Short mmCIF file of C-alpha atoms and ligand atoms in Angstrom, two decimals:
data_model
loop_
_atom_site.label_atom_id
_atom_site.label_comp_id
_atom_site.label_asym_id
_atom_site.label_seq_id
_atom_site.Cartn_x
_atom_site.Cartn_y
_atom_site.Cartn_z
CA MET Q 246 -123.12 -14.62 -53.83
CA ASP Q 247 -122.76 -18.30 -53.10
CA LYS Q 248 -124.69 -20.29 -55.71
CA SER Q 249 -124.98 -23.34 -53.43
CA GLN Q 250 -126.93 -21.39 -50.81
CA LYS Q 251 -130.62 -20.69 -50.84
CA THR Q 252 -131.76 -17.13 -51.44
CA LEU Q 253 -133.54 -15.33 -48.62
CA LEU Q 254 -135.37 -12.03 -48.92
CA SER Q 255 -137.40 -10.00 -46.47
CA GLY Q 256 -138.40 -6.43 -45.80
CA ILE Q 257 -139.73 -4.00 -43.25
CA GLN Q 258 -141.69 -0.80 -43.76
CA PRO Q 259 -139.98 2.41 -42.61
CA SER Q 260 -143.20 3.43 -40.90
CA GLY Q 261 -141.85 4.21 -37.44
CA ARG Q 262 -139.69 2.58 -34.80
CA PRO Q 263 -139.55 -1.21 -35.01
CA HIS Q 264 -140.78 -3.06 -31.93
CA ILE Q 265 -139.96 -6.34 -30.25
CA GLY Q 266 -142.74 -7.99 -32.29
CA ASN Q 267 -140.84 -7.15 -35.47
CA TYR Q 268 -137.64 -8.32 -33.87
CA PHE Q 269 -138.69 -11.70 -32.51
CA GLY Q 270 -141.16 -12.37 -35.34
CA ALA Q 271 -138.74 -11.60 -38.17
CA MET Q 272 -135.54 -9.59 -37.61
CA LYS Q 273 -133.92 -12.09 -35.27
CA GLN Q 274 -134.26 -14.73 -37.97
CA PHE Q 275 -132.67 -12.32 -40.47
CA VAL Q 276 -129.54 -12.20 -38.35
CA GLU Q 277 -129.44 -15.93 -37.67
CA MET Q 278 -129.96 -16.91 -41.30
CA GLN Q 279 -127.55 -14.50 -42.95
CA SER Q 280 -124.60 -16.89 -42.68
CA SER Q 281 -126.39 -19.80 -44.29
CA HIS Q 282 -128.31 -17.96 -47.04
CA ASP Q 283 -127.73 -15.39 -49.78
CA CYS Q 284 -129.69 -12.58 -48.23
CA TYR Q 285 -131.54 -9.48 -49.38
CA PHE Q 286 -132.92 -7.20 -46.68
CA MET Q 287 -135.08 -4.36 -47.85
CA ILE Q 288 -136.43 -1.13 -46.52
CA VAL Q 289 -139.78 -1.10 -48.31
CA ASP Q 290 -140.23 2.64 -48.63
CA TYR Q 291 -142.74 2.53 -51.50
CA HIS Q 292 -145.03 0.30 -49.43
CA ALA Q 293 -144.74 2.77 -46.54
CA LEU Q 294 -145.94 5.65 -48.75
CA ASN Q 295 -149.41 4.31 -48.03
CA THR Q 296 -149.08 5.60 -44.48
CA ILE Q 297 -146.18 8.09 -44.41
CA GLN Q 298 -146.88 11.09 -46.60
CA ASP Q 299 -144.36 13.54 -45.21
CA ALA Q 300 -141.01 13.66 -47.04
CA LYS Q 301 -139.01 14.71 -44.00
CA VAL Q 302 -140.43 11.91 -41.88
CA MET Q 303 -139.91 9.39 -44.67
CA ARG Q 304 -136.25 10.36 -45.13
CA GLN Q 305 -135.60 10.07 -41.40
CA ASN Q 306 -137.46 6.76 -41.10
CA ILE Q 307 -135.45 5.22 -43.94
CA LEU Q 308 -132.17 6.23 -42.36
CA ASP Q 309 -133.36 5.04 -38.95
CA LEU Q 310 -134.38 1.63 -40.25
CA ALA Q 311 -131.02 1.23 -42.04
CA ILE Q 312 -129.32 1.94 -38.70
CA ASP Q 313 -131.66 -0.51 -36.96
CA TYR Q 314 -130.73 -3.23 -39.44
CA LEU Q 315 -127.04 -2.70 -38.75
CA ALA Q 316 -127.54 -2.44 -34.99
CA ILE Q 317 -129.24 -5.84 -34.75
CA GLY Q 318 -126.28 -7.39 -36.56
CA LEU Q 319 -127.07 -7.42 -40.27
CA ASP Q 320 -123.74 -7.33 -42.03
CA PRO Q 321 -123.40 -5.60 -45.42
CA LYS Q 322 -120.46 -7.89 -46.22
CA LYS Q 323 -122.75 -10.90 -46.00
CA SER Q 324 -126.08 -9.47 -47.07
CA VAL Q 325 -127.49 -7.01 -49.57
CA ILE Q 326 -129.15 -4.24 -47.56
CA PHE Q 327 -131.09 -1.81 -49.74
CA LYS Q 328 -134.17 0.27 -50.17
CA GLN Q 329 -136.94 -0.70 -52.53
CA SER Q 330 -137.14 2.67 -54.29
CA ASP Q 331 -133.53 2.27 -55.49
CA VAL Q 332 -134.59 -0.60 -57.75
CA ALA Q 333 -137.20 0.56 -60.27
CA ALA Q 334 -137.92 -3.02 -61.38
CA HIS Q 335 -140.07 -3.53 -58.25
CA THR Q 336 -142.77 -1.09 -59.33
CA GLU Q 337 -142.41 -2.11 -62.96
CA LEU Q 338 -143.00 -5.78 -62.24
CA ALA Q 339 -145.84 -4.93 -59.85
CA TRP Q 340 -147.64 -3.29 -62.78
CA ILE Q 341 -147.30 -6.41 -64.90
CA PHE Q 342 -148.66 -8.54 -62.05
CA GLU Q 343 -151.59 -6.13 -61.69
CA THR Q 344 -152.57 -6.84 -65.29
CA LEU Q 345 -152.82 -10.56 -64.44
CA THR Q 346 -154.62 -10.30 -61.13
CA THR Q 347 -158.33 -9.77 -60.65
CA MET Q 348 -160.04 -7.37 -58.27
CA PRO Q 349 -162.07 -10.13 -56.55
CA TYR Q 350 -158.86 -12.02 -55.85
CA LEU Q 351 -157.14 -9.02 -54.22
CA SER Q 352 -160.33 -8.15 -52.34
CA ARG Q 353 -159.77 -11.25 -50.25
CA ALA Q 354 -156.47 -9.95 -48.82
CA HIS Q 355 -156.63 -9.51 -45.02
CA ALA Q 356 -154.98 -6.08 -45.01
CA TYR Q 357 -157.55 -4.76 -47.48
CA LYS Q 358 -160.45 -6.37 -45.65
CA ASP Q 359 -159.25 -4.90 -42.33
CA SER Q 360 -159.13 -1.40 -43.79
CA GLU Q 361 -162.54 -1.90 -45.34
CA ALA Q 362 -163.97 -3.10 -42.02
CA LYS Q 363 -162.72 0.12 -40.42
CA ASN Q 364 -164.61 2.07 -43.09
CA LYS Q 365 -161.36 3.70 -44.13
CA GLU Q 366 -161.04 5.31 -47.52
CA ILE Q 367 -158.70 2.84 -49.17
CA SER Q 368 -156.02 3.96 -51.60
CA VAL Q 369 -155.23 1.95 -54.70
CA GLY Q 370 -151.78 1.55 -53.15
CA VAL Q 371 -153.23 -0.35 -50.19
CA PHE Q 372 -155.37 -2.47 -52.50
CA ASN Q 373 -152.42 -3.32 -54.77
CA TYR Q 374 -149.96 -3.74 -51.89
CA PRO Q 375 -149.59 -7.53 -52.35
CA MET Q 376 -148.58 -7.08 -56.00
CA LEU Q 377 -145.61 -4.90 -55.06
CA MET Q 378 -144.66 -7.40 -52.38
CA ALA Q 379 -144.86 -10.23 -54.93
CA ALA Q 380 -142.53 -8.26 -57.19
CA ASP Q 381 -140.12 -7.65 -54.28
CA ILE Q 382 -139.84 -11.35 -53.67
CA LEU Q 383 -139.94 -12.80 -57.17
CA LEU Q 384 -137.31 -10.52 -58.74
CA TYR Q 385 -134.54 -12.23 -56.77
CA ASN Q 386 -135.38 -15.93 -57.30
CA THR Q 387 -136.13 -16.06 -53.61
CA ASP Q 388 -136.44 -19.43 -51.90
CA VAL Q 389 -137.34 -18.35 -48.39
CA VAL Q 390 -139.09 -15.34 -46.84
CA PRO Q 391 -138.75 -15.02 -43.05
CA VAL Q 392 -141.77 -13.11 -41.72
CA GLY Q 393 -144.32 -13.07 -38.91
CA ALA Q 394 -147.68 -14.81 -39.31
CA ASP Q 395 -149.41 -11.62 -40.46
CA GLN Q 396 -147.47 -11.82 -43.75
CA LYS Q 397 -148.34 -15.43 -44.52
CA GLN Q 398 -151.16 -14.55 -46.88
CA HIS Q 399 -148.93 -12.12 -48.77
CA VAL Q 400 -146.45 -14.90 -49.45
CA GLU Q 401 -149.29 -17.14 -50.62
CA ILE Q 402 -150.45 -14.39 -52.98
CA THR Q 403 -146.87 -14.15 -54.23
CA ARG Q 404 -146.84 -17.86 -55.01
CA ASP Q 405 -150.20 -17.68 -56.78
CA THR Q 406 -148.99 -14.73 -58.83
CA ALA Q 407 -145.78 -16.52 -59.81
CA GLU Q 408 -147.77 -19.58 -60.83
CA LYS Q 409 -150.17 -17.52 -62.89
CA PHE Q 410 -147.38 -15.70 -64.71
CA ASN Q 411 -145.50 -18.96 -65.32
CA ARG Q 412 -148.64 -20.59 -66.70
CA ILE Q 413 -149.43 -17.76 -69.11
CA TYR Q 414 -145.97 -16.74 -70.25
CA GLY Q 415 -143.64 -19.65 -69.43
CA ASP Q 416 -141.69 -20.70 -66.40
CA ILE Q 417 -139.42 -18.00 -65.02
CA PHE Q 418 -140.41 -17.44 -61.40
CA LYS Q 419 -139.38 -19.66 -58.51
CA LEU Q 420 -142.08 -20.29 -55.88
CA PRO Q 421 -140.93 -18.96 -52.49
CA GLU Q 422 -141.74 -20.40 -49.06
CA ALA Q 423 -142.65 -18.31 -46.02
CA HIS Q 424 -140.44 -19.06 -43.01
CA ILE Q 425 -142.61 -18.54 -39.94
CA LEU Q 426 -141.54 -19.84 -36.52
CA ALA Q 427 -144.58 -21.11 -34.63
CA ASN Q 428 -143.54 -19.87 -31.17
CA VAL Q 429 -142.97 -16.27 -32.33
CA ALA Q 430 -145.44 -16.08 -35.22
CA VAL Q 431 -147.62 -13.53 -33.40
CA ILE Q 432 -145.94 -11.55 -30.62
CA PRO Q 433 -148.57 -10.00 -28.36
CA GLY Q 434 -148.51 -6.34 -27.41
CA ILE Q 435 -148.91 -4.88 -23.94
CA ASP Q 436 -152.70 -5.13 -24.27
CA GLY Q 437 -152.62 -8.79 -25.37
CA ARG Q 438 -153.58 -8.07 -28.99
CA LYS Q 439 -150.96 -8.53 -31.73
CA MET Q 440 -148.12 -6.07 -31.13
CA SER Q 441 -148.52 -3.42 -33.79
CA LYS Q 442 -147.54 0.20 -34.36
CA SER Q 443 -151.10 0.93 -35.38
CA TYR Q 444 -152.51 -0.31 -32.03
CA GLY Q 445 -150.05 1.73 -29.96
CA ASN Q 446 -149.31 -1.36 -27.83
CA THR Q 447 -145.62 -1.83 -28.58
CA ILE Q 448 -142.36 -2.09 -26.75
CA PRO Q 449 -139.99 -0.37 -29.19
CA LEU Q 450 -136.88 -2.41 -29.95
CA PHE Q 451 -134.48 0.39 -29.09
CA SER Q 452 -136.45 1.79 -26.15
CA THR Q 453 -134.84 3.91 -23.48
CA ASP Q 454 -134.88 2.46 -19.96
CA GLU Q 455 -137.75 4.80 -19.09
CA GLU Q 456 -139.76 3.65 -22.09
CA ILE Q 457 -139.20 0.02 -21.10
CA GLU Q 458 -140.42 0.70 -17.56
CA LYS Q 459 -143.48 2.57 -18.78
CA ALA Q 460 -144.42 -0.07 -21.37
CA VAL Q 461 -143.97 -3.03 -19.03
CA MET Q 462 -145.81 -1.37 -16.17
CA GLY Q 463 -148.61 -0.72 -18.69
CA ILE Q 464 -149.03 -4.39 -19.59
CA VAL Q 465 -152.67 -5.25 -19.09
CA THR Q 466 -153.17 -7.90 -16.40
CA ASP Q 467 -156.34 -9.58 -15.28
CA SER Q 468 -156.86 -10.75 -11.75
CA SER Q 469 -158.09 -14.25 -12.54
CA GLY Q 470 -155.04 -16.31 -11.57
CA GLY Q 471 -151.47 -16.34 -10.30
CA VAL Q 472 -149.82 -15.97 -13.71
CA PRO Q 473 -150.44 -12.71 -15.59
CA LYS Q 474 -150.71 -14.08 -19.11
CA ASN Q 475 -149.71 -10.95 -21.01
CA VAL Q 476 -146.62 -10.46 -18.84
CA TYR Q 477 -145.61 -14.10 -19.19
CA GLU Q 478 -146.08 -14.17 -22.98
CA ILE Q 479 -143.67 -11.27 -23.38
CA HIS Q 480 -141.31 -12.53 -20.69
CA LYS Q 481 -140.77 -15.85 -22.43
CA LEU Q 482 -139.11 -14.01 -25.33
CA PHE Q 483 -136.30 -13.01 -22.99
CA ARG Q 484 -135.87 -16.04 -20.73
CA SER Q 485 -136.26 -19.80 -20.98
CA GLU Q 486 -139.63 -21.16 -19.90
CA SER Q 487 -138.03 -23.47 -17.34
CA ASP Q 488 -136.44 -20.43 -15.68
CA LEU Q 489 -139.68 -18.57 -15.81
CA MET Q 490 -141.70 -21.40 -14.35
CA LYS Q 491 -139.73 -21.12 -11.10
CA LEU Q 492 -140.01 -17.36 -10.99
CA TYR Q 493 -143.72 -17.30 -11.73
CA GLU Q 494 -144.41 -19.97 -9.10
CA GLU Q 495 -142.41 -18.11 -6.50
CA LYS Q 496 -144.09 -14.81 -7.28
CA ALA Q 497 -147.58 -16.14 -7.99
CA GLY Q 498 -150.10 -13.29 -7.85
CA LYS Q 499 -147.36 -10.65 -7.31
CA TYR Q 500 -147.81 -8.85 -10.57
CA LYS Q 501 -145.67 -5.86 -9.69
CA ASP Q 502 -142.69 -8.08 -8.81
CA LEU Q 503 -143.11 -10.04 -12.01
CA LYS Q 504 -143.26 -6.88 -14.07
CA GLU Q 505 -140.12 -5.63 -12.34
CA ALA Q 506 -138.34 -8.89 -13.17
CA LEU Q 507 -139.43 -8.48 -16.79
CA ILE Q 508 -138.11 -4.90 -16.84
CA VAL Q 509 -134.69 -6.14 -15.72
CA ASP Q 510 -134.63 -8.78 -18.47
CA VAL Q 511 -135.79 -6.43 -21.22
CA LYS Q 512 -133.21 -3.82 -20.22
CA LYS Q 513 -130.45 -6.41 -20.21
CA PHE Q 514 -131.40 -7.45 -23.71
CA ILE Q 515 -132.04 -4.06 -25.29
CA GLY Q 516 -129.22 -2.10 -23.61
CA PRO Q 517 -126.24 -3.41 -25.66
CA MET Q 518 -128.18 -3.24 -28.92
CA ARG Q 519 -129.20 0.34 -28.17
CA ASP Q 520 -125.56 1.25 -27.46
CA ARG Q 521 -124.55 -0.20 -30.81
CA ARG Q 522 -127.30 1.81 -32.45
CA ASP Q 523 -126.11 5.01 -30.78
CA GLU Q 524 -122.61 4.41 -32.18
CA LEU Q 525 -123.94 3.89 -35.71
CA THR Q 526 -125.99 7.07 -35.53
CA LYS Q 527 -122.77 9.09 -35.36
CA ASP Q 528 -121.82 8.28 -38.95
CA SER Q 529 -124.88 8.53 -41.13
CA ASP Q 530 -122.74 8.95 -44.29
CA ALA Q 531 -121.36 5.46 -43.78
CA VAL Q 532 -124.90 4.10 -43.39
CA LEU Q 533 -126.07 5.87 -46.56
CA LYS Q 534 -123.12 4.41 -48.43
CA ILE Q 535 -124.11 0.91 -47.34
CA LEU Q 536 -127.63 1.53 -48.64
CA ARG Q 537 -126.42 2.95 -51.93
CA ASP Q 538 -124.03 0.04 -52.51
CA GLY Q 539 -126.79 -2.41 -51.58
CA GLY Q 540 -129.08 -0.76 -54.12
CA ASP Q 541 -126.40 -1.14 -56.83
CA ARG Q 542 -126.03 -4.84 -56.07
CA ALA Q 543 -129.76 -5.50 -55.91
CA ARG Q 544 -130.40 -3.60 -59.14
CA LYS Q 545 -128.02 -5.86 -61.08
CA VAL Q 546 -129.99 -8.96 -60.11
CA ALA Q 547 -133.44 -7.40 -60.44
CA ASP Q 548 -132.74 -5.74 -63.80
CA LYS Q 549 -131.63 -9.04 -65.27
CA LYS Q 550 -134.84 -10.70 -64.16
CA MET Q 551 -136.92 -7.77 -65.39
CA ASP Q 552 -135.33 -8.10 -68.81
CA GLU Q 553 -136.43 -11.75 -68.95
CA VAL Q 554 -139.93 -10.65 -67.95
CA ARG Q 555 -140.07 -8.06 -70.75
CA GLU Q 556 -138.96 -10.71 -73.21
CA LYS Q 557 -141.62 -13.15 -71.96
CA VAL Q 558 -144.52 -10.68 -72.18
CA GLY Q 559 -143.44 -9.53 -75.64
CA VAL Q 560 -142.47 -5.89 -75.09
CA LYS Q 561 -138.75 -6.37 -75.68
CA LEU Q 562 -138.07 -5.66 -79.33
CA TYR Q 563 -134.36 -4.73 -79.20
P1 TYM N 896 -143.99 -4.91 -41.45
O1 TYM N 896 -143.11 -3.74 -41.72
O2 TYM N 896 -145.39 -4.65 -41.02
O3 TYM N 896 -143.35 -5.87 -40.36
C1 TYM N 896 -142.01 -6.34 -40.46
C2 TYM N 896 -141.94 -7.78 -40.00
O4 TYM N 896 -142.34 -7.90 -38.63
C3 TYM N 896 -143.31 -8.94 -38.49
N1 TYM N 896 -144.21 -8.61 -37.38
C4 TYM N 896 -144.53 -9.44 -36.37
N2 TYM N 896 -144.16 -10.72 -36.13
C5 TYM N 896 -144.67 -11.31 -35.02
N3 TYM N 896 -145.49 -10.69 -34.14
C6 TYM N 896 -145.88 -9.41 -34.35
N4 TYM N 896 -146.67 -8.80 -33.48
C7 TYM N 896 -145.41 -8.73 -35.50
N5 TYM N 896 -145.60 -7.48 -36.03
C8 TYM N 896 -144.87 -7.43 -37.17
C9 TYM N 896 -144.03 -8.95 -39.82
O5 TYM N 896 -144.70 -10.16 -40.05
C10 TYM N 896 -142.90 -8.71 -40.78
O6 TYM N 896 -142.22 -9.92 -41.07
N6 TYM N 896 -145.49 -6.41 -45.99
C11 TYM N 896 -144.37 -6.41 -45.07
C12 TYM N 896 -143.12 -5.80 -45.65
C13 TYM N 896 -142.68 -6.36 -46.97
C14 TYM N 896 -142.05 -7.61 -47.16
C15 TYM N 896 -141.74 -7.67 -48.56
C16 TYM N 896 -141.71 -8.66 -46.31
C17 TYM N 896 -142.76 -5.74 -48.18
N7 TYM N 896 -142.19 -6.53 -49.13
C18 TYM N 896 -141.12 -8.81 -49.12
C19 TYM N 896 -141.10 -9.79 -46.87
C20 TYM N 896 -140.80 -9.85 -48.25
C21 TYM N 896 -144.76 -5.60 -43.84
O7 TYM N 896 -145.60 -4.75 -43.89
O8 TYM N 896 -144.02 -5.89 -42.72
#
């Protein structure tokens, strides 16, 4: 690792196929920043246990997400690619943070409030979620966390937690910054709400051509003007706005034509990445080896930090 570079860390839950919201909101930045930062990219499997409680599905999702990471261009020679459960320090540090954090404070987290508003029965894992995420980030002396806007509060909670620990026990945690690009902070789904697996409004990142056609044709349009907003908002991820301006003027009110033009652009973009993914799928042993090696590298860094934490809180006697 290059000491002169800043440290970057981010993660994705292996909770199903990633979509273009994940890609443009976060993953694209992972690829772009991996040459200028010391990077850690995680598969946050312990976070995903809150929603995936089927071992077979979990195993497959983890492998799939590792392949996705490689297919978008993450390079194990440049970056540490690993899964959270391979580094026990994450859950250990989360516990210590939980002893410092109050229930009223965590009750203000959006994810918890959303679940509560839906009258869901909320697991302790969902409630404590931000503590595990704080541990993920703080174990690696992270400077920057590229994420979409929905994770902003989690990074703020991470900073608060680091400050609290530093105040009580002495300065050992660096305060990280969220890296959120304004123009892609919230990618809309095909119904105009935030694109999200849980809303079923996604365009999966590695869609087949048929899936792309179905999703784009399903984009909700209103008949109020010439420019279908939801189509345009997704289209501008794939083509420059100056290009689009011409097209949308020419085809004003012709929603079907505009959707067809979007289909062409999405296919052009996803096709090569999907081919790369198909290649990688043929050698899952190689992918598992990358994950295992990444876990070994991450563990070295995290265990060192965890040892300092144990010393600071007074449980390290030998
Ligand atoms: P997750 O798995 O829900 O999402 C992965 C990343 O995709 C971004 N994202 C979006 N960005 C823009 N528009 C959207 N519609 C959209 N939907 C998703 C998310 O903001 C995220 O960056 N808690 C995290 C995982 C995590 C993590 C971490 C991230 C655990 N530990 C440490 C960073 C650092 C999550 O659930 O992301």
